[in-house]
Short mmCIF file of C-alpha atoms in Angstrom, two decimals:
data_model
loop_
_atom_site.label_atom_id
_atom_site.label_comp_id
_atom_site.label_asym_id
_atom_site.label_seq_id
_atom_site.Cartn_x
_atom_site.Cartn_y
_atom_site.Cartn_z
CA UNK A 1 5.10 12.84 -34.13
CA UNK A 2 7.83 15.05 -31.88
CA UNK A 3 9.89 12.46 -30.44
CA UNK A 4 8.56 13.67 -26.46
CA UNK A 5 5.19 12.78 -27.98
CA UNK A 6 6.53 9.26 -29.09
CA UNK A 7 7.47 8.52 -25.76
CA UNK A 8 4.48 9.58 -24.37
CA UNK A 9 2.36 7.42 -26.71
CA UNK A 10 4.92 4.48 -25.55
CA UNK A 11 4.34 5.19 -21.95
CA UNK A 12 0.31 5.44 -22.25
CA UNK A 13 -0.35 1.58 -20.55
CA UNK A 14 2.12 1.93 -18.61
CA UNK A 15 0.67 5.36 -16.98
CA UNK A 16 -3.21 3.92 -17.58
CA UNK A 17 -2.19 1.28 -15.29
CA UNK A 18 -1.10 3.44 -12.72
CA UNK A 19 -3.55 5.70 -12.67
CA UNK A 20 -6.40 3.29 -12.36
CA UNK A 21 -4.58 1.24 -9.95
CA UNK A 22 -7.07 -0.75 -7.37
CA UNK A 23 -5.16 0.63 -4.81
CA UNK A 24 -6.43 3.91 -4.97
CA UNK A 25 -9.93 2.69 -4.42
CA UNK A 26 -8.21 0.60 -1.51
CA UNK A 27 -7.47 3.58 0.47
CA UNK A 28 -10.26 4.11 2.66
CA UNK A 29 -9.52 4.37 5.80
CA UNK A 30 -7.07 6.68 8.22
CA UNK A 31 -5.41 3.63 9.26
CA UNK A 32 -4.83 2.62 4.90
CA UNK A 33 -3.53 6.35 3.85
CA UNK A 34 -1.41 6.02 7.37
CA UNK A 35 0.01 2.56 5.49
CA UNK A 36 0.69 3.94 2.43
CA UNK A 37 2.46 7.12 3.45
CA UNK A 38 4.88 5.17 5.99
CA UNK A 39 5.75 3.16 2.17
CA UNK A 40 5.47 5.97 0.14
CA UNK A 41 7.67 8.56 1.91
CA UNK A 42 11.07 6.73 1.23
CA UNK A 43 9.56 7.42 -2.50
CA UNK A 44 8.98 10.91 -1.60
CA UNK A 45 12.98 10.62 -0.08
CA UNK A 46 14.45 9.28 -3.17
CA UNK A 47 13.12 11.47 -5.30
CA UNK A 48 15.55 14.20 -3.85
CA UNK A 49 18.67 12.46 -4.84
CA UNK A 50 17.41 11.65 -8.24
CA UNK A 51 16.93 15.79 -8.30
CA UNK A 52 20.66 16.55 -6.68
CA UNK A 53 21.47 13.95 -9.02
CA UNK A 54 20.56 16.64 -12.13
CA UNK A 55 21.47 19.58 -10.19
CA UNK A 56 25.17 18.41 -9.91
CA UNK A 57 25.06 17.14 -13.59
CA UNK A 58 23.54 20.26 -15.39
CA UNK A 59 24.63 23.32 -12.85
CA UNK A 60 28.43 23.67 -10.94
CA UNK A 61 28.20 22.93 -7.71
CA UNK A 62 32.27 22.98 -7.52
CA UNK A 63 34.86 25.85 -5.89
CA UNK A 64 36.17 27.14 -7.69
CA UNK A 65 33.11 27.84 -9.83
CA UNK A 66 33.47 27.52 -13.74
CA UNK A 67 30.26 27.93 -16.29
CA UNK A 68 27.94 25.15 -17.62
CA UNK A 69 28.15 25.54 -21.23
CA UNK A 70 24.05 24.61 -21.25
CA UNK A 71 22.21 27.83 -19.35
CA UNK A 72 18.82 26.49 -20.47
CA UNK A 73 19.27 23.19 -18.59
CA UNK A 74 20.86 24.92 -15.49
CA UNK A 75 18.36 27.22 -15.25
CA UNK A 76 15.48 24.50 -15.39
CA UNK A 77 17.02 21.82 -12.87
CA UNK A 78 17.69 25.82 -10.55
CA UNK A 79 14.34 26.23 -10.73
CA UNK A 80 13.05 23.15 -10.05
CA UNK A 81 15.53 22.54 -6.88
CA UNK A 82 14.05 26.23 -5.16
CA UNK A 83 10.88 24.41 -5.61
CA UNK A 84 11.43 21.00 -4.27
CA UNK A 85 14.15 21.69 -1.37
CA UNK A 86 12.65 24.97 -0.02
CA UNK A 87 8.81 25.63 -1.00
CA UNK A 88 6.66 27.35 1.11
CA UNK A 89 4.58 25.21 3.70
CA UNK A 90 0.71 26.23 5.13
CA UNK A 91 2.43 28.27 7.74
CA UNK A 92 4.91 30.26 5.22
CA UNK A 93 7.84 28.62 6.57
CA UNK A 94 10.65 27.13 3.53
CA UNK A 95 10.85 23.46 3.67
CA UNK A 96 11.77 20.47 1.32
CA UNK A 97 8.64 18.89 -0.02
CA UNK A 98 9.89 15.62 1.97
CA UNK A 99 10.15 17.38 4.80
CA UNK A 100 6.64 18.44 4.44
CA UNK A 101 5.76 15.16 4.07
CA UNK A 102 6.75 13.84 6.79
CA UNK A 103 4.80 16.77 9.07
CA UNK A 104 1.66 15.23 6.98
CA UNK A 105 2.40 11.97 8.31
CA UNK A 106 3.00 13.21 11.67
CA UNK A 107 -0.45 14.79 11.93
CA UNK A 108 -2.55 11.93 11.15
CA UNK A 109 0.06 10.32 13.36
CA UNK A 110 1.32 8.01 11.00
CA UNK A 111 4.72 5.67 11.96
CA UNK A 112 7.75 7.72 10.94
CA UNK A 113 10.31 6.14 12.80
CA UNK A 114 11.44 3.58 10.30
CA UNK A 115 12.26 6.21 7.25
CA UNK A 116 13.66 8.85 10.38
CA UNK A 117 16.04 5.86 11.24
CA UNK A 118 16.96 5.41 8.07
CA UNK A 119 17.63 8.91 7.42
CA UNK A 120 19.78 9.18 10.32
CA UNK A 121 21.99 6.24 9.15
CA UNK A 122 22.50 7.96 5.67
CA UNK A 123 23.69 11.08 7.79
CA UNK A 124 26.29 8.67 9.02
CA UNK A 125 27.52 7.59 6.27
CA UNK A 126 26.06 4.30 6.28
CA UNK A 127 25.46 2.84 2.65
CA UNK A 128 21.55 2.66 1.19
CA UNK A 129 21.86 -0.90 1.37
CA UNK A 130 23.22 -1.21 5.31
CA UNK A 131 20.34 1.31 6.48
CA UNK A 132 17.65 -0.72 4.52
CA UNK A 133 19.21 -3.87 5.94
CA UNK A 134 19.07 -2.34 9.75
CA UNK A 135 15.93 -0.61 9.08
CA UNK A 136 14.25 -3.77 7.70
CA UNK A 137 12.79 -2.37 4.58
CA UNK A 138 10.40 -4.56 2.22
CA UNK A 139 12.09 -6.04 -0.99
CA UNK A 140 9.45 -2.92 -2.95
CA UNK A 141 10.74 -0.34 -0.86
CA UNK A 142 14.81 -1.36 -1.02
CA UNK A 143 14.41 -2.33 -5.50
CA UNK A 144 12.36 0.75 -6.12
CA UNK A 145 15.14 2.48 -4.54
CA UNK A 146 18.00 0.48 -5.89
CA UNK A 147 16.48 1.02 -9.38
CA UNK A 148 16.70 5.13 -8.51
CA UNK A 149 20.17 5.04 -7.73
CA UNK A 150 21.52 2.74 -10.48
CA UNK A 151 19.62 5.37 -12.76
CA UNK A 152 22.39 7.90 -10.84
CA UNK A 153 25.25 5.47 -11.56
CA UNK A 154 25.41 5.64 -14.86
CA UNK A 155 26.12 9.28 -14.82
CA UNK A 156 23.70 10.34 -17.94
CA UNK A 157 22.06 13.68 -17.37
CA UNK A 158 19.46 12.16 -19.99
CA UNK A 159 18.71 9.25 -18.34
CA UNK A 160 18.54 10.44 -14.72
CA UNK A 161 16.06 13.33 -16.29
CA UNK A 162 13.91 10.27 -17.83
CA UNK A 163 13.88 8.63 -14.61
CA UNK A 164 12.68 12.08 -12.99
CA UNK A 165 10.52 13.58 -15.25
CA UNK A 166 8.70 10.10 -17.10
CA UNK A 167 8.91 7.94 -13.78
CA UNK A 168 8.20 10.66 -10.59
CA UNK A 169 7.66 14.34 -12.20
CA UNK A 170 4.89 13.65 -15.25
CA UNK A 171 2.53 11.00 -13.24
CA UNK A 172 2.15 12.78 -9.98
CA UNK A 173 -0.31 15.11 -11.05
CA UNK A 174 -2.63 12.39 -11.84
CA UNK A 175 -1.76 9.44 -9.18
CA UNK A 176 -2.08 12.08 -6.37
CA UNK A 177 -5.22 14.18 -7.65
CA UNK A 178 -6.22 9.50 -7.63
CA UNK A 179 -5.62 9.35 -3.78
CA UNK A 180 -7.06 12.64 -3.09
CA UNK A 181 -10.20 11.47 -5.09
CA UNK A 182 -10.24 8.26 -3.13
CA UNK A 183 -9.05 9.07 0.57
CA UNK A 184 -11.87 11.80 0.99
CA UNK A 185 -9.06 14.00 2.34
CA UNK A 186 -11.24 16.79 0.97
CA UNK A 187 -13.38 17.44 4.25
CA UNK A 188 -13.02 19.24 6.29
CA UNK A 189 -10.90 17.32 9.39
CA UNK A 190 -8.13 19.67 10.24
CA UNK A 191 -6.29 16.31 10.67
CA UNK A 192 -5.55 16.54 7.42
CA UNK A 193 -4.39 20.04 6.48
CA UNK A 194 -0.87 19.47 5.93
CA UNK A 195 -1.56 16.12 3.64
CA UNK A 196 -4.26 17.95 2.02
CA UNK A 197 -1.22 20.44 1.57
CA UNK A 198 1.51 19.28 0.36
CA UNK A 199 -1.15 17.11 -2.32
CA UNK A 200 -2.47 20.92 -3.67
CA UNK A 201 0.85 21.62 -3.90
CA UNK A 202 2.26 19.13 -5.82
CA UNK A 203 -0.30 18.86 -8.36
CA UNK A 204 0.05 22.73 -8.50
CA UNK A 205 3.39 22.89 -9.14
CA UNK A 206 3.85 19.82 -10.63
CA UNK A 207 1.30 20.28 -13.27
CA UNK A 208 1.69 23.86 -13.97
CA UNK A 209 5.26 24.72 -13.74
CA UNK A 210 8.05 21.60 -12.99
CA UNK A 211 6.21 18.45 -15.32
CA UNK A 212 6.54 21.53 -18.46
CA UNK A 213 9.95 22.44 -17.38
CA UNK A 214 10.75 18.87 -16.98
CA UNK A 215 9.97 17.70 -20.99
CA UNK A 216 11.80 21.04 -21.89
CA UNK A 217 14.54 19.48 -20.29
CA UNK A 218 14.48 16.04 -21.67
CA UNK A 219 14.25 17.60 -24.85
CA UNK A 220 17.12 20.05 -24.37
CA UNK A 221 19.31 17.22 -22.94
CA UNK A 222 18.83 14.57 -26.10
CA UNK A 223 18.21 17.15 -29.39
CA UNK A 224 18.73 15.06 -32.27
CA UNK A 225 21.01 11.91 -30.81
CA UNK A 226 18.63 9.14 -31.31
CA UNK A 227 20.33 6.64 -28.77
CA UNK A 228 19.51 9.23 -25.84
CA UNK A 229 16.28 9.20 -27.21
CA UNK A 230 16.28 5.16 -26.87
CA UNK A 231 17.47 5.45 -23.59
CA UNK A 232 15.26 8.14 -22.37
CA UNK A 233 12.16 5.35 -23.18
CA UNK A 234 13.82 2.63 -21.65
CA UNK A 235 14.94 4.11 -18.65
CA UNK A 236 11.02 6.10 -18.14
CA UNK A 237 9.28 2.49 -18.61
CA UNK A 238 11.38 0.62 -16.39
CA UNK A 239 10.52 3.70 -13.45
CA UNK A 240 7.18 3.69 -14.24
CA UNK A 241 7.55 -0.54 -13.84
CA UNK A 242 9.07 0.09 -10.80
CA UNK A 243 5.66 2.30 -9.81
CA UNK A 244 3.67 -0.10 -10.89
CA UNK A 245 5.11 -2.88 -8.58
CA UNK A 246 5.34 -0.49 -5.15
CA UNK A 247 1.98 0.40 -5.79
CA UNK A 248 0.81 -3.64 -6.33
CA UNK A 249 3.16 -3.68 -2.38
CA UNK A 250 1.17 -1.01 -0.77
CA UNK A 251 -2.81 -2.75 -2.39
CA UNK A 252 -1.38 -5.79 -1.17
CA UNK A 253 -0.38 -4.13 2.25
CA UNK A 254 -3.61 -2.17 2.87
CA UNK A 255 -6.04 -5.24 1.77
CA UNK A 256 -4.18 -7.57 4.12
CA UNK A 257 -4.44 -4.88 6.91
CA UNK A 258 -8.46 -4.43 5.96
CA UNK A 259 -8.88 -7.97 6.23
CA UNK A 260 -7.35 -7.97 9.73
CA UNK A 261 -9.26 -5.05 10.98
CA UNK A 262 -12.31 -5.14 8.66
CA UNK A 263 -14.26 -2.84 10.87
CA UNK A 264 -12.11 0.18 10.01
CA UNK A 265 -12.85 0.26 6.49
CA UNK A 266 -14.01 3.89 5.98
CA UNK A 267 -12.77 7.17 7.28
CA UNK A 268 -13.94 8.75 9.95
#
């Protein structure tokens, strides 16, 4: 069994819990989808910081420029950055996946005010902690974001790559497939064109390209260093647990919303 196969085996139970989470079955109305996106958008946002932290660690973004010693990992991360930060949307426009997600939210009339205010506060040099308090983020979202930035703060590329690969990229295809199946967004209703495109694009990139590249990146960063592999597994488990905690919180909020609006219980 390879090191990667060992980690995959160790994460199997956590991934199963994520991929079979009751939240997916709860996504049964437009209002449910809105609520999900209004929370999940913060995970879409902080994913980009994991990505940029890896780019800073594995490539040289300084001037004067000097070469990094490992061209393979530099190529991996640069290819992923290109896809995540400047992909092509359904209209042929270059946009980040975060911006595509916001466009999908706006199309279905989900509330983007909280994430927009949060990002604006960050742009104006407020700390994440201050921005979180000012917009009144739910504790589950704050914990999720704080974990992400605690991993970034380690300055260890293999740990950041572990959170990126096993906590995000490696699980996204399965996760979004479940959302598509349970939320019935595959219909002809043109209110979901941007969301459907976003989901299918993520499944295509993460399943066919970014996921495999990320696994190779982890392997390349760890080499034969057992301590690094142990830290990768520890970080990966913690990242998946954070995802489960976030899913629990969204599930609870969706069901509370459904109980207060029992008539709204199916996609129109």
